[in-house]
JSON list of C-alpha atoms in Angstrom, two decimals:
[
{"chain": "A", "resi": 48, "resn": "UNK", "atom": "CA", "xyz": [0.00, 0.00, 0.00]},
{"chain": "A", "resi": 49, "resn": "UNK", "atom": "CA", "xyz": [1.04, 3.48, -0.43]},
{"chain": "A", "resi": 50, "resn": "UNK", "atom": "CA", "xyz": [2.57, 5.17, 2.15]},
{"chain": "A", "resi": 51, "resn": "UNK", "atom": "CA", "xyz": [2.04, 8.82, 1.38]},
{"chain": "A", "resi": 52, "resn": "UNK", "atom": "CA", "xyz": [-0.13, 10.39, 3.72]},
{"chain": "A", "resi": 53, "resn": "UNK", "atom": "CA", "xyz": [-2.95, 12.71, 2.98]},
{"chain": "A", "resi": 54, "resn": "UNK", "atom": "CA", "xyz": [-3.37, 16.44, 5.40]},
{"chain": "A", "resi": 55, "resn": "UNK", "atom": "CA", "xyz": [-5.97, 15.07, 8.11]},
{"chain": "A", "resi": 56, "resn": "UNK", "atom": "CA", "xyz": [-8.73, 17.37, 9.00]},
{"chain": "A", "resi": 57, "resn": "UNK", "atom": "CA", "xyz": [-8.72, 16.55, 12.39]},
{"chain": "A", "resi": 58, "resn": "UNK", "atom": "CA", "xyz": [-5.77, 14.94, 14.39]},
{"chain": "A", "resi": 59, "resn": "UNK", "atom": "CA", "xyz": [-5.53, 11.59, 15.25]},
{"chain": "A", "resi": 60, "resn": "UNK", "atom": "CA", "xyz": [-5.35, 10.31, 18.24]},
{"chain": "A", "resi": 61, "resn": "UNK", "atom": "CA", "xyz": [-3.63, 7.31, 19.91]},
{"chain": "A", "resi": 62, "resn": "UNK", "atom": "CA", "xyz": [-5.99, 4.30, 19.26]},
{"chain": "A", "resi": 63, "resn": "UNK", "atom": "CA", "xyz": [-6.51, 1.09, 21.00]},
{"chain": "A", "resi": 64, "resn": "UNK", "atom": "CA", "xyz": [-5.81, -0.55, 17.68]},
{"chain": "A", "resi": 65, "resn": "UNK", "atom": "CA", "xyz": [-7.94, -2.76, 16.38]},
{"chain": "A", "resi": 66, "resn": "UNK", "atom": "CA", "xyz": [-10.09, -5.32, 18.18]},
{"chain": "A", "resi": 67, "resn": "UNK", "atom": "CA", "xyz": [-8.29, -9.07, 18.48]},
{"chain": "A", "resi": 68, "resn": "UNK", "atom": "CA", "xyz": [-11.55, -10.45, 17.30]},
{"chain": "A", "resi": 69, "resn": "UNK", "atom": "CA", "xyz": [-12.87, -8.72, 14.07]},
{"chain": "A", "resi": 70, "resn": "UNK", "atom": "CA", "xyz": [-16.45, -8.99, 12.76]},
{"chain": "A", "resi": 71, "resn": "UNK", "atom": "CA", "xyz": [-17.34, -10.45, 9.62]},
{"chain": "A", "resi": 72, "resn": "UNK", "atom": "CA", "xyz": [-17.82, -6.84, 7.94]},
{"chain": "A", "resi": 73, "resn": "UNK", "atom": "CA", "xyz": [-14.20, -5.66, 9.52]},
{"chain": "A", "resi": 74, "resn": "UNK", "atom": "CA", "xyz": [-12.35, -9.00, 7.99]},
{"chain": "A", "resi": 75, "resn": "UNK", "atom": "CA", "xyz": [-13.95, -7.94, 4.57]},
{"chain": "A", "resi": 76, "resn": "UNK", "atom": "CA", "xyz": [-12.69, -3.98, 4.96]},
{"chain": "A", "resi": 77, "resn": "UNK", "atom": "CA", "xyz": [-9.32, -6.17, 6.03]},
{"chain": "A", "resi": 78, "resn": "UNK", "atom": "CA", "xyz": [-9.39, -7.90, 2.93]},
{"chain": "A", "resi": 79, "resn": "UNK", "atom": "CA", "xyz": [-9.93, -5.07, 0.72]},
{"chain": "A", "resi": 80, "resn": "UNK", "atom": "CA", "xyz": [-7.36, -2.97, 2.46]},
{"chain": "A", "resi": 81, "resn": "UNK", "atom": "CA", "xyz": [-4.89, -6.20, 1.69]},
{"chain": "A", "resi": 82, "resn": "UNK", "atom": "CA", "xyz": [-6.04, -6.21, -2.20]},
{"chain": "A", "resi": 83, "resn": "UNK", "atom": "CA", "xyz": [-5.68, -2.39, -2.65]},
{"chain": "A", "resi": 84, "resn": "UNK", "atom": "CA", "xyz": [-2.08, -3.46, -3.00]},
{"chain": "A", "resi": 85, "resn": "UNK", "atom": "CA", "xyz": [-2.48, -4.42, -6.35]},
{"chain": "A", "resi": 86, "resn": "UNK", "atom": "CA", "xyz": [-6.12, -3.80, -7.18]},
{"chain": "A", "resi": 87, "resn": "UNK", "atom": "CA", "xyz": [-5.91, -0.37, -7.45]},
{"chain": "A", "resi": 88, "resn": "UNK", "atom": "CA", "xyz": [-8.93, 1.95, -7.22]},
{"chain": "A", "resi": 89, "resn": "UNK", "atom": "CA", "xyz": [-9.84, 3.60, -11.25]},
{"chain": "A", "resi": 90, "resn": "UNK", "atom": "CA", "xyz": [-11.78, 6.45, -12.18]},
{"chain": "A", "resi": 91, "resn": "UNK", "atom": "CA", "xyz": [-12.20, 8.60, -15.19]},
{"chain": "A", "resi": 92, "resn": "UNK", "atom": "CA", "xyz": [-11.33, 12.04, -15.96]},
{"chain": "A", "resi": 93, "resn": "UNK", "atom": "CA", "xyz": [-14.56, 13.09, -14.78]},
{"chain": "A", "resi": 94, "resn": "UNK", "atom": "CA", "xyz": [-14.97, 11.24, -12.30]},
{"chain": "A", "resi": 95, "resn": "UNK", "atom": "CA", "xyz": [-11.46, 12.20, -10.52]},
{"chain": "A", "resi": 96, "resn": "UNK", "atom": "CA", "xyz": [-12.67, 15.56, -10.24]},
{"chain": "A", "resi": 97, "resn": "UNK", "atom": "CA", "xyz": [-15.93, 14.72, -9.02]},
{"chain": "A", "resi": 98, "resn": "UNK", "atom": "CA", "xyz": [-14.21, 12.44, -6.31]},
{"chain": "A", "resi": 99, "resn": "UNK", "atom": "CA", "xyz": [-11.54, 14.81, -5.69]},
{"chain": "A", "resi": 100, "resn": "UNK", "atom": "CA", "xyz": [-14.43, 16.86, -4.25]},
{"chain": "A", "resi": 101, "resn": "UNK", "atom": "CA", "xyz": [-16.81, 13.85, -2.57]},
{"chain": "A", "resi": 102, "resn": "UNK", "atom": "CA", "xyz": [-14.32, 12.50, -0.79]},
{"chain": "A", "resi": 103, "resn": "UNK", "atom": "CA", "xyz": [-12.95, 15.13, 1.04]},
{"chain": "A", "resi": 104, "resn": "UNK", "atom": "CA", "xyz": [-16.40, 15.44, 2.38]},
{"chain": "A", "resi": 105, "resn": "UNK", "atom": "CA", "xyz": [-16.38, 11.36, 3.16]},
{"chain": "A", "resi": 106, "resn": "UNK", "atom": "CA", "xyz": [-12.89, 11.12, 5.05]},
{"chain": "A", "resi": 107, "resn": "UNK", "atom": "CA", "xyz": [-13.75, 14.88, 7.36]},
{"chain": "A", "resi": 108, "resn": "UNK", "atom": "CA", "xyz": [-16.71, 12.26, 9.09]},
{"chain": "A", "resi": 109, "resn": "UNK", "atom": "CA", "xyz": [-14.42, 9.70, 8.97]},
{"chain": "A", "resi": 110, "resn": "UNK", "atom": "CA", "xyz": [-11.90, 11.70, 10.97]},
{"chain": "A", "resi": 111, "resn": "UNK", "atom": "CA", "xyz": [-14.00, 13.62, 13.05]},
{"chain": "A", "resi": 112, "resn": "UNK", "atom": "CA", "xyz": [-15.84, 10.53, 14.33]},
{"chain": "A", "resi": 113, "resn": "UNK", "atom": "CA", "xyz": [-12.65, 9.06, 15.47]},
{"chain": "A", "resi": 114, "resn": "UNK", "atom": "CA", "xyz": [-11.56, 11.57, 17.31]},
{"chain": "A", "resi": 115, "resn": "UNK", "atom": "CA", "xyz": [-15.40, 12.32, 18.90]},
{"chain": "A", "resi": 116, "resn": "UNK", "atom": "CA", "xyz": [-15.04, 8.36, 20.14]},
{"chain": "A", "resi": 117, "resn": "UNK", "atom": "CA", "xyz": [-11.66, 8.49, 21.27]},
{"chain": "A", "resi": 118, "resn": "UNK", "atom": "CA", "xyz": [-12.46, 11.47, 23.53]},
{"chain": "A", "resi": 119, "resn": "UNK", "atom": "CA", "xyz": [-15.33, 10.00, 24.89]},
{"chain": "A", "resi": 120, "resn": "UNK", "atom": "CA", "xyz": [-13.13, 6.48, 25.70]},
{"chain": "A", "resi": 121, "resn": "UNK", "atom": "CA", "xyz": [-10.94, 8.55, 27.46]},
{"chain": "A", "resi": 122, "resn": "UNK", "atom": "CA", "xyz": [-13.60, 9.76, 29.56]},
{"chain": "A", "resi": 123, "resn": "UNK", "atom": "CA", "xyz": [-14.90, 6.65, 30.51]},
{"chain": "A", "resi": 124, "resn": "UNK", "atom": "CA", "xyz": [-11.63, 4.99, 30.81]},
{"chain": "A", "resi": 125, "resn": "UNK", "atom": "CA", "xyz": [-11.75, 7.88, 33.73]},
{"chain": "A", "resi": 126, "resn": "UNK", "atom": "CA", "xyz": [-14.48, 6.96, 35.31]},
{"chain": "A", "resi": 127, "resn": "UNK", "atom": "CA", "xyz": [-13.56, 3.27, 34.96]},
{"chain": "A", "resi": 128, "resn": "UNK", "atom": "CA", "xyz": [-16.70, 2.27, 32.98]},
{"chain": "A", "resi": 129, "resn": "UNK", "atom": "CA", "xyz": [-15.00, -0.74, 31.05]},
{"chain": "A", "resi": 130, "resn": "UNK", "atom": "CA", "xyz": [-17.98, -2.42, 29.49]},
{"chain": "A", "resi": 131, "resn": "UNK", "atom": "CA", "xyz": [-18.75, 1.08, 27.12]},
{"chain": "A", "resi": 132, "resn": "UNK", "atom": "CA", "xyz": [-14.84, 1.97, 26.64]},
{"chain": "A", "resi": 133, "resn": "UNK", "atom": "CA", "xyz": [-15.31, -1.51, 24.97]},
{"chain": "A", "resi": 134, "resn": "UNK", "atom": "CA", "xyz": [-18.19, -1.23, 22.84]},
{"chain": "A", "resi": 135, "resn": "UNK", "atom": "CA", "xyz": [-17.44, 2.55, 21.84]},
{"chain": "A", "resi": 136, "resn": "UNK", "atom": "CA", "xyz": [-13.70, 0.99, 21.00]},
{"chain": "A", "resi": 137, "resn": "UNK", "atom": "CA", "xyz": [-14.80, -1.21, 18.87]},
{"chain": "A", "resi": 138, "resn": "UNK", "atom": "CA", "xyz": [-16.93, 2.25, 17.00]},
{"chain": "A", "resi": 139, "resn": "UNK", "atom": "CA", "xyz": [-13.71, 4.14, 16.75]},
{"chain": "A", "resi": 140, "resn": "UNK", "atom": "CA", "xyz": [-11.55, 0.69, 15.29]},
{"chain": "A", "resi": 141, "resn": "UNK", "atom": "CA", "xyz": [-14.29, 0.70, 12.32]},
{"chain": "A", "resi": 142, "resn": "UNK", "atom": "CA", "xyz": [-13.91, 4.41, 11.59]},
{"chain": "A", "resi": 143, "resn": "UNK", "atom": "CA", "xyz": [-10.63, 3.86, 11.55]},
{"chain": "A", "resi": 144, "resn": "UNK", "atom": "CA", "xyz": [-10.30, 1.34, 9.33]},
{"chain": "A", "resi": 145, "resn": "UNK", "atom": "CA", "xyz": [-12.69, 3.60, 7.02]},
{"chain": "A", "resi": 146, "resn": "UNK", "atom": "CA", "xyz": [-9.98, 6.06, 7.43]},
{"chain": "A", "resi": 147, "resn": "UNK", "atom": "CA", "xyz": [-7.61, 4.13, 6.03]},
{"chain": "A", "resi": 148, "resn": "UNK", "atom": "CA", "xyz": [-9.32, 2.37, 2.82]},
{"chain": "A", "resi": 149, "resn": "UNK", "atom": "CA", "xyz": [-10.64, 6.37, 1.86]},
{"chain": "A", "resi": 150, "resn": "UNK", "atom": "CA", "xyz": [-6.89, 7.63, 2.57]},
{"chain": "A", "resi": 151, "resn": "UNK", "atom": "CA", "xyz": [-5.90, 4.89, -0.02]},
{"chain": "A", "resi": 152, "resn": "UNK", "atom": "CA", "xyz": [-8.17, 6.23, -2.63]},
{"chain": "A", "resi": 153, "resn": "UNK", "atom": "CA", "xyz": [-8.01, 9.68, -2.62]},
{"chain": "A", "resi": 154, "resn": "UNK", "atom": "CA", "xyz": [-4.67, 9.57, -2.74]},
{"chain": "A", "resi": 155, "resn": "UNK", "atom": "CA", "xyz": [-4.82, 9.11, -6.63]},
{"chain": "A", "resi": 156, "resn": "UNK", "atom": "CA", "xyz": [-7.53, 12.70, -6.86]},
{"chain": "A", "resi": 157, "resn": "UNK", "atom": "CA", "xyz": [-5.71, 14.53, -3.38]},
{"chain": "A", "resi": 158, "resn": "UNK", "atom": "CA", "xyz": [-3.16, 16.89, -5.60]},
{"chain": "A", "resi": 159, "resn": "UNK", "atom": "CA", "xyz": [-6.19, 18.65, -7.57]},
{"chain": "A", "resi": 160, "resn": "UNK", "atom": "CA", "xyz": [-6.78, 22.26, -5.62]},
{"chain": "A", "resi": 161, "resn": "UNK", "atom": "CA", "xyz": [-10.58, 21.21, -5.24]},
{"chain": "A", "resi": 162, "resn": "UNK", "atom": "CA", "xyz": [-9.84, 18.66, -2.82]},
{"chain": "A", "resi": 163, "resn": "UNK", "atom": "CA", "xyz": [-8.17, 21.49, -0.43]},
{"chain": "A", "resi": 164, "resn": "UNK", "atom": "CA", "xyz": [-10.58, 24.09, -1.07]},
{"chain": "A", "resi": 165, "resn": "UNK", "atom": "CA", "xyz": [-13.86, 20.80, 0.04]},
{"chain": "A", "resi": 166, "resn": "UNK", "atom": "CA", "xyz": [-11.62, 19.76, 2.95]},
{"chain": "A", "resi": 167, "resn": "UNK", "atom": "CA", "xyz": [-11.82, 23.20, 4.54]},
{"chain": "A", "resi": 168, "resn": "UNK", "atom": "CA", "xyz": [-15.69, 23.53, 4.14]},
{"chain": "A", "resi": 169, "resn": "UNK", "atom": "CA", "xyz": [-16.26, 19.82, 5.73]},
{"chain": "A", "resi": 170, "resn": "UNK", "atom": "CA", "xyz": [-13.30, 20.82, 8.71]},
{"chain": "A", "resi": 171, "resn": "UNK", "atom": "CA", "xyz": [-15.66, 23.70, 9.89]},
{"chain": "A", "resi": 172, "resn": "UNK", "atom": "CA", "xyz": [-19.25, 22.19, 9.61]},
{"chain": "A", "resi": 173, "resn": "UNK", "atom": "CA", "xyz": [-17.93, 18.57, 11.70]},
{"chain": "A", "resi": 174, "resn": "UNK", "atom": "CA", "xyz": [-16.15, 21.50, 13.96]},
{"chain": "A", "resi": 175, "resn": "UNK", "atom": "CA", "xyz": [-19.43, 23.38, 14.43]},
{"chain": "A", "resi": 176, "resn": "UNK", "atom": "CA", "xyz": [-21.58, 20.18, 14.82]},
{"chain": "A", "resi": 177, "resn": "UNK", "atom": "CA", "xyz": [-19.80, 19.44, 17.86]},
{"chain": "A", "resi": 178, "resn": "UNK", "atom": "CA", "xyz": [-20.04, 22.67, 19.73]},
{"chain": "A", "resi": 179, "resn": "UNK", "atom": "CA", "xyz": [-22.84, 21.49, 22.01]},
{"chain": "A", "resi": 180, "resn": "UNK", "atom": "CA", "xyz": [-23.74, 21.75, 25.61]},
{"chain": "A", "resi": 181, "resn": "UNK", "atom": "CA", "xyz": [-23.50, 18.43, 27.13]},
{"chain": "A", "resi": 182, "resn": "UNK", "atom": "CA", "xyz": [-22.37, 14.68, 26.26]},
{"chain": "A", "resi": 183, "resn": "UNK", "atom": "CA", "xyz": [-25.88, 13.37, 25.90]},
{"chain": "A", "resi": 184, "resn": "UNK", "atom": "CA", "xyz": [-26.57, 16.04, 22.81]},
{"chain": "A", "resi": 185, "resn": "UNK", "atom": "CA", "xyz": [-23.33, 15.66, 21.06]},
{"chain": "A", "resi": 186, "resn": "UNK", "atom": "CA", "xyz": [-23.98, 11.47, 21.03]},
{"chain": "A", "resi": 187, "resn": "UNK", "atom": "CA", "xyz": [-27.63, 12.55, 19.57]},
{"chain": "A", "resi": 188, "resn": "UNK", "atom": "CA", "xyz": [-25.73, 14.39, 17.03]},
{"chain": "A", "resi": 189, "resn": "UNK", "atom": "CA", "xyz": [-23.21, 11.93, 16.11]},
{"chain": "A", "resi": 190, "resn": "UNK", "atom": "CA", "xyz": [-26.40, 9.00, 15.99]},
{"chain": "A", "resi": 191, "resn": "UNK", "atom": "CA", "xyz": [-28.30, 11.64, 13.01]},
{"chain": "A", "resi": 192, "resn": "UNK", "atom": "CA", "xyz": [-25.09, 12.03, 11.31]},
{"chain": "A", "resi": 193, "resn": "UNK", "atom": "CA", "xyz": [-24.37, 8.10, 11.14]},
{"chain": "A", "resi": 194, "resn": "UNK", "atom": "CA", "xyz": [-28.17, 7.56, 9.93]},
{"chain": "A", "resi": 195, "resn": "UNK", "atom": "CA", "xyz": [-27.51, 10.01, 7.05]},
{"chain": "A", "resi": 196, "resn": "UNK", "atom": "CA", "xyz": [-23.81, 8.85, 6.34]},
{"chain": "A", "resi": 197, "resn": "UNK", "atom": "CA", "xyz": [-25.42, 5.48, 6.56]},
{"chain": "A", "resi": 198, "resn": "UNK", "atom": "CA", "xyz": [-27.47, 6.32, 3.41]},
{"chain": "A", "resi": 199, "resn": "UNK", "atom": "CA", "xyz": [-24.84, 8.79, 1.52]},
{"chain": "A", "resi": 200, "resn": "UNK", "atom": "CA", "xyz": [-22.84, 5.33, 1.18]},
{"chain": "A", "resi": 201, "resn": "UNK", "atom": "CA", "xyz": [-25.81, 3.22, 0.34]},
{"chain": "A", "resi": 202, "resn": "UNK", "atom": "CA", "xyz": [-25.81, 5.66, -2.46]},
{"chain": "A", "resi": 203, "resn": "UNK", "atom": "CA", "xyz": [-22.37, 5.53, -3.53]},
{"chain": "A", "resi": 204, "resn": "UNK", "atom": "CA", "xyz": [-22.50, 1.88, -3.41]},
{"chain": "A", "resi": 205, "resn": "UNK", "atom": "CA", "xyz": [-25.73, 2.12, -6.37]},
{"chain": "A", "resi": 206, "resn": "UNK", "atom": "CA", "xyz": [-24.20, 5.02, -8.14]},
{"chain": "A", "resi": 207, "resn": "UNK", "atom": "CA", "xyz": [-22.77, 4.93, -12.09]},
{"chain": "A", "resi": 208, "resn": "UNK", "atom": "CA", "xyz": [-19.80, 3.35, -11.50]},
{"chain": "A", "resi": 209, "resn": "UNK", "atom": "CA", "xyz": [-21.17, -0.20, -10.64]},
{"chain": "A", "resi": 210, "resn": "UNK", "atom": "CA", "xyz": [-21.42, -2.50, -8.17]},
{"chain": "A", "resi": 211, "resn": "UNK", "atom": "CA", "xyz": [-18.16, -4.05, -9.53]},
{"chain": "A", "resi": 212, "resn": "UNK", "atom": "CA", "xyz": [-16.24, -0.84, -8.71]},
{"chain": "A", "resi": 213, "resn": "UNK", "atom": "CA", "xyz": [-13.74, -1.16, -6.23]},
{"chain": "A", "resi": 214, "resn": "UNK", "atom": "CA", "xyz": [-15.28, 2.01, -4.96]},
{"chain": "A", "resi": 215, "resn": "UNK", "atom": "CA", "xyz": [-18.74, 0.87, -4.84]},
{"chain": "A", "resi": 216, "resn": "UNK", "atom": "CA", "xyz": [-17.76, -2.52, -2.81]},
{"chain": "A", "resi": 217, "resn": "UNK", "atom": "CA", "xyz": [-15.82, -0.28, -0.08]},
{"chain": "A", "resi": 218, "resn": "UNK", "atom": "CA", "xyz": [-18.90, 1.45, 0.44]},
{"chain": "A", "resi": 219, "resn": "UNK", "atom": "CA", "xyz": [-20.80, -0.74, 1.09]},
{"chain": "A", "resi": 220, "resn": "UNK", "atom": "CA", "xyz": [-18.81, -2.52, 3.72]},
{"chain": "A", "resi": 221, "resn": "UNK", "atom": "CA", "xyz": [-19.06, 1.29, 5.07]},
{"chain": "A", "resi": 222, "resn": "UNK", "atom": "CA", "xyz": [-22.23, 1.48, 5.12]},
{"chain": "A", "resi": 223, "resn": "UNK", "atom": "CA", "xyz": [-22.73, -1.56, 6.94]},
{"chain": "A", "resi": 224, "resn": "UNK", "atom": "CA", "xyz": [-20.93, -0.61, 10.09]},
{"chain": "A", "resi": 225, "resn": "UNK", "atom": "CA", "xyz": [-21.98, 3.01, 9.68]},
{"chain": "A", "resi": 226, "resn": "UNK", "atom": "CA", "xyz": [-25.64, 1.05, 10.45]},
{"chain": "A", "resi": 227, "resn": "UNK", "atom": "CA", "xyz": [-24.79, -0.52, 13.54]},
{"chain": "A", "resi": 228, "resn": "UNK", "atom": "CA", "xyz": [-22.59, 2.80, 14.73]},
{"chain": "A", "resi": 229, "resn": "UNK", "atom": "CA", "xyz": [-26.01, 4.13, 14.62]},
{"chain": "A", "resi": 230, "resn": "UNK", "atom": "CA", "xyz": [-27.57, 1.97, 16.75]},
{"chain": "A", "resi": 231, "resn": "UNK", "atom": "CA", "xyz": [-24.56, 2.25, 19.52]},
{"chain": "A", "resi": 232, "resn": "UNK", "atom": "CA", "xyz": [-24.62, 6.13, 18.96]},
{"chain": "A", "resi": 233, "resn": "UNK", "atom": "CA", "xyz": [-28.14, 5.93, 20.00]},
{"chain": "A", "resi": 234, "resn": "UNK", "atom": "CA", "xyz": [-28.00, 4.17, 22.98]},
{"chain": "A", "resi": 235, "resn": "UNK", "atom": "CA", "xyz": [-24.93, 6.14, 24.27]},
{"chain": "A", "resi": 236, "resn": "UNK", "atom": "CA", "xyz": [-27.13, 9.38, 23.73]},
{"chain": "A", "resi": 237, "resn": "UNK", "atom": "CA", "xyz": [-29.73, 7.67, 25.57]},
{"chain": "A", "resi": 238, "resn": "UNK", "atom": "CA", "xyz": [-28.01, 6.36, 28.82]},
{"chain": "A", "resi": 239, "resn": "UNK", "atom": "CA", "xyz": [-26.36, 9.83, 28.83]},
{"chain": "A", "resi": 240, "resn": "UNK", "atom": "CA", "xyz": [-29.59, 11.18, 29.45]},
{"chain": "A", "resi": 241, "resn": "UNK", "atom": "CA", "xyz": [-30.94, 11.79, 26.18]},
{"chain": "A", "resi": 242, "resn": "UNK", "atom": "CA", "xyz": [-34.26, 12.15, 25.18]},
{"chain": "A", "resi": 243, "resn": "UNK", "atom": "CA", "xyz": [-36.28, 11.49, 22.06]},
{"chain": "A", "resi": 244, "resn": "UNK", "atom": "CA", "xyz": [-37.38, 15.34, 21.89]},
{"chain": "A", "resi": 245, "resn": "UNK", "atom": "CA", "xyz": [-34.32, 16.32, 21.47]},
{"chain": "A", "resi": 246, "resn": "UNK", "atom": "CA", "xyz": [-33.56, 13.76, 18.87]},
{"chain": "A", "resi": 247, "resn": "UNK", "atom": "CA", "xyz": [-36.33, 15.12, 16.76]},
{"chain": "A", "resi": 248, "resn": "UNK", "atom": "CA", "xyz": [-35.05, 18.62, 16.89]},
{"chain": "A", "resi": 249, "resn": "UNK", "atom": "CA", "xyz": [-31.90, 17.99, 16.29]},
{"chain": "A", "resi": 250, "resn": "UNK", "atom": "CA", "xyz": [-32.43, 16.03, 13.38]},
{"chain": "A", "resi": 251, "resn": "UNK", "atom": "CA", "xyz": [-33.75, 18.84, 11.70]},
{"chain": "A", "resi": 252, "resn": "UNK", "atom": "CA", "xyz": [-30.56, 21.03, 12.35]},
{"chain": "A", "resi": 253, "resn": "UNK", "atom": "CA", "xyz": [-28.02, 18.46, 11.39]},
{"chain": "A", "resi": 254, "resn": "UNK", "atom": "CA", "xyz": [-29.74, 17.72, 8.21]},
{"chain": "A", "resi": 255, "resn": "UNK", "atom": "CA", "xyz": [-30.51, 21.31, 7.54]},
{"chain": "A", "resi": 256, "resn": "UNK", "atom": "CA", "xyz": [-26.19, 22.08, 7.64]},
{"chain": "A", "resi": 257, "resn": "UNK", "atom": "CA", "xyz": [-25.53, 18.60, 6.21]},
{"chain": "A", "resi": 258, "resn": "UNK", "atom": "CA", "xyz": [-27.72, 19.08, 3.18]},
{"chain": "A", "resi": 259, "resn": "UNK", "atom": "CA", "xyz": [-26.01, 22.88, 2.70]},
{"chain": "A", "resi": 260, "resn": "UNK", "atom": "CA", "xyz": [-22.82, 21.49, 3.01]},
{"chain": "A", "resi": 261, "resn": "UNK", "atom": "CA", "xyz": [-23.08, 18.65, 0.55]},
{"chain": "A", "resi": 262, "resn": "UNK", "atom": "CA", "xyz": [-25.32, 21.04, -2.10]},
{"chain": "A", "resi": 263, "resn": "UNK", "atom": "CA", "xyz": [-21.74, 22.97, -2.25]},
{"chain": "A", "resi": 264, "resn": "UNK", "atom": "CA", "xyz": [-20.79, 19.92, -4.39]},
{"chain": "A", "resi": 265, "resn": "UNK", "atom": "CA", "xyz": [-24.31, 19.32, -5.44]},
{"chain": "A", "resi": 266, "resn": "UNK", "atom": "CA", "xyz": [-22.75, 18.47, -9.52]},
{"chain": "A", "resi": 267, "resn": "UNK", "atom": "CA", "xyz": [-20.03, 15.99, -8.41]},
{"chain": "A", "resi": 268, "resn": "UNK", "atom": "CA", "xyz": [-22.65, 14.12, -6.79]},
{"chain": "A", "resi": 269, "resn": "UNK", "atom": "CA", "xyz": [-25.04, 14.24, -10.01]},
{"chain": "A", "resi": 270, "resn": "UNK", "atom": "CA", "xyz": [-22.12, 13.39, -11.93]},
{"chain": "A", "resi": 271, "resn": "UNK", "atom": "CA", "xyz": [-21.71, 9.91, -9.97]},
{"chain": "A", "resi": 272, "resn": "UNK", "atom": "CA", "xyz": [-25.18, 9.33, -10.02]},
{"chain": "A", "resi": 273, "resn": "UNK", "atom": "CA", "xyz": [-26.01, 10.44, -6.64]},
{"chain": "A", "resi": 274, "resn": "UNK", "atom": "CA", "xyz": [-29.03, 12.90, -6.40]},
{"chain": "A", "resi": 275, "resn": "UNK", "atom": "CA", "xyz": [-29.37, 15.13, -2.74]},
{"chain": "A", "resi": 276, "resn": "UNK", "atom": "CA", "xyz": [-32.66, 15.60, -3.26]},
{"chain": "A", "resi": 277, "resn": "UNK", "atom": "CA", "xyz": [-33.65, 12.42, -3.32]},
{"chain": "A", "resi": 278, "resn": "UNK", "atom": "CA", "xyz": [-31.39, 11.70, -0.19]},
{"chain": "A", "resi": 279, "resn": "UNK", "atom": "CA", "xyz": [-32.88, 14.36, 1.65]},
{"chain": "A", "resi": 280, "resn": "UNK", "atom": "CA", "xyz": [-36.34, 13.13, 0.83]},
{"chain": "A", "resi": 281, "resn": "UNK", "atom": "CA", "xyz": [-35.45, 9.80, 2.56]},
{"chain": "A", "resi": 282, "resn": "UNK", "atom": "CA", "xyz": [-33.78, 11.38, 5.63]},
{"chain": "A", "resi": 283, "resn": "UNK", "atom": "CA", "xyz": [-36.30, 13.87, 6.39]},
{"chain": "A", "resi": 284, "resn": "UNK", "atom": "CA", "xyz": [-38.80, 11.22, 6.64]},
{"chain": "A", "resi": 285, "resn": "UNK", "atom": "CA", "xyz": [-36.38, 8.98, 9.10]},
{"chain": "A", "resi": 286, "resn": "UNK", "atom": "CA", "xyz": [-37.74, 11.22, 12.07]},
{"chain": "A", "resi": 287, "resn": "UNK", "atom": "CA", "xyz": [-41.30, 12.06, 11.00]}
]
């Protein structure tokens, strides 16, 4: 695998590593990790400039979830409440294998200026959603977000470059865990004192500045096949 590293937009942190025991989803991430060694990931002129502007967008979530977990291990680690540290470790192992496998692909669309330029509007929106007042409402955050990047991948595993595409495949192992980080998100929020008012309202503000965000690259997404609209349709009616 390459070993040229991309500019992060948020730092990482030290990690627990990976579990010893992977789930059937994480071996298959493993594997595709292993075959990106010599199956390397192929797009068209047009499509490098679209992804040289989606994915930006895909590894800021990536990156900003791992650190969000990590910080919240460390707090419980504090506390000594083992049994979550393990189930929120095994969260933050996932993301960071998603780290990885998108690292590996944009490196081949990272040197075109529009992949700078997206990386700095995805930085401040993950930055601003986690300005909140209490644990409970950033975890009710993070659960919305993982709903909707849930779907943005079930897209980009159905969009026009195939189900074949090495692209496609990753994404859909993605979205997979993304579903079950959704579910443990959740229940976090929840224990933390969370209630389901305050998941309804702040669905609608973290798909209100999710939606504005990804409209900036509203044509790269058309371009793979990918229509917002219809994605917004879906997740406004997740919470009705």
């Amino acid at each position: 695998m390459q070993n040229k590293v991309l500019t992060r937009c948020f730092p990482l942190k030290a990690t627990t590593g990976f579990p010893v025991t992977l789930s059937a989803n994480s071996q298959r991430i493993m594997r595709w990790l292993a075959d990106a060694q010599y199956k390397p990931v192929q797009f068209s002129d047009i499509q490098t400039d679209a992804m040289s502007r989606l994915l930006p967008l895909l590894l800021c979530g990536e990156q900003s979830a791992q650190l969000v977990f990590n910080g919240e291990i460390q707090r419980l680690a504090s506390e000594q409440q083992y049994s979550l540290v393990a189930c929120l470790q095994d969260v933050e192992a996932d993301e960071h294998r998603h780290d990885i496998a998108l690292q590996h692909v944009a490196l081949a669309v990272s040197q075109l200026p529009e992949f700078t330029l997206v990386q700095r509007k995805a930085k401040r929106f993950y930055a601003h959603l986690g300005r909140v007042s209490s644990y409970s409402e950033h975890f009710v955050r993070i659960s919305i977000l993982d709903t909707c990047v849930t779907h943005i991948m079930q897209a980009f595993e159905h969009c026009h470059l195939g189900d074949e595409h090495r692209f496609s495949q990753l994404c859909g192992l993605i979205k997979k865990d993304e579903a079950k980080h959704v579910y443990v998100s959740r229940k976090h929020a929840l224990a933390l004192g969370a209630t389901l008012e305050q998941f309804s309202y702040q669905h609608e503000y973290v798909l209100r500045d999710l939606m504005k965000l990804l409209q900036t690259q509203g044509d790269a997404f058309e371009s793979m096949g990918v229509c917002l609209d219809r994605l917004n349709q879906k997740l406004e009616t997740k919470w009705r």
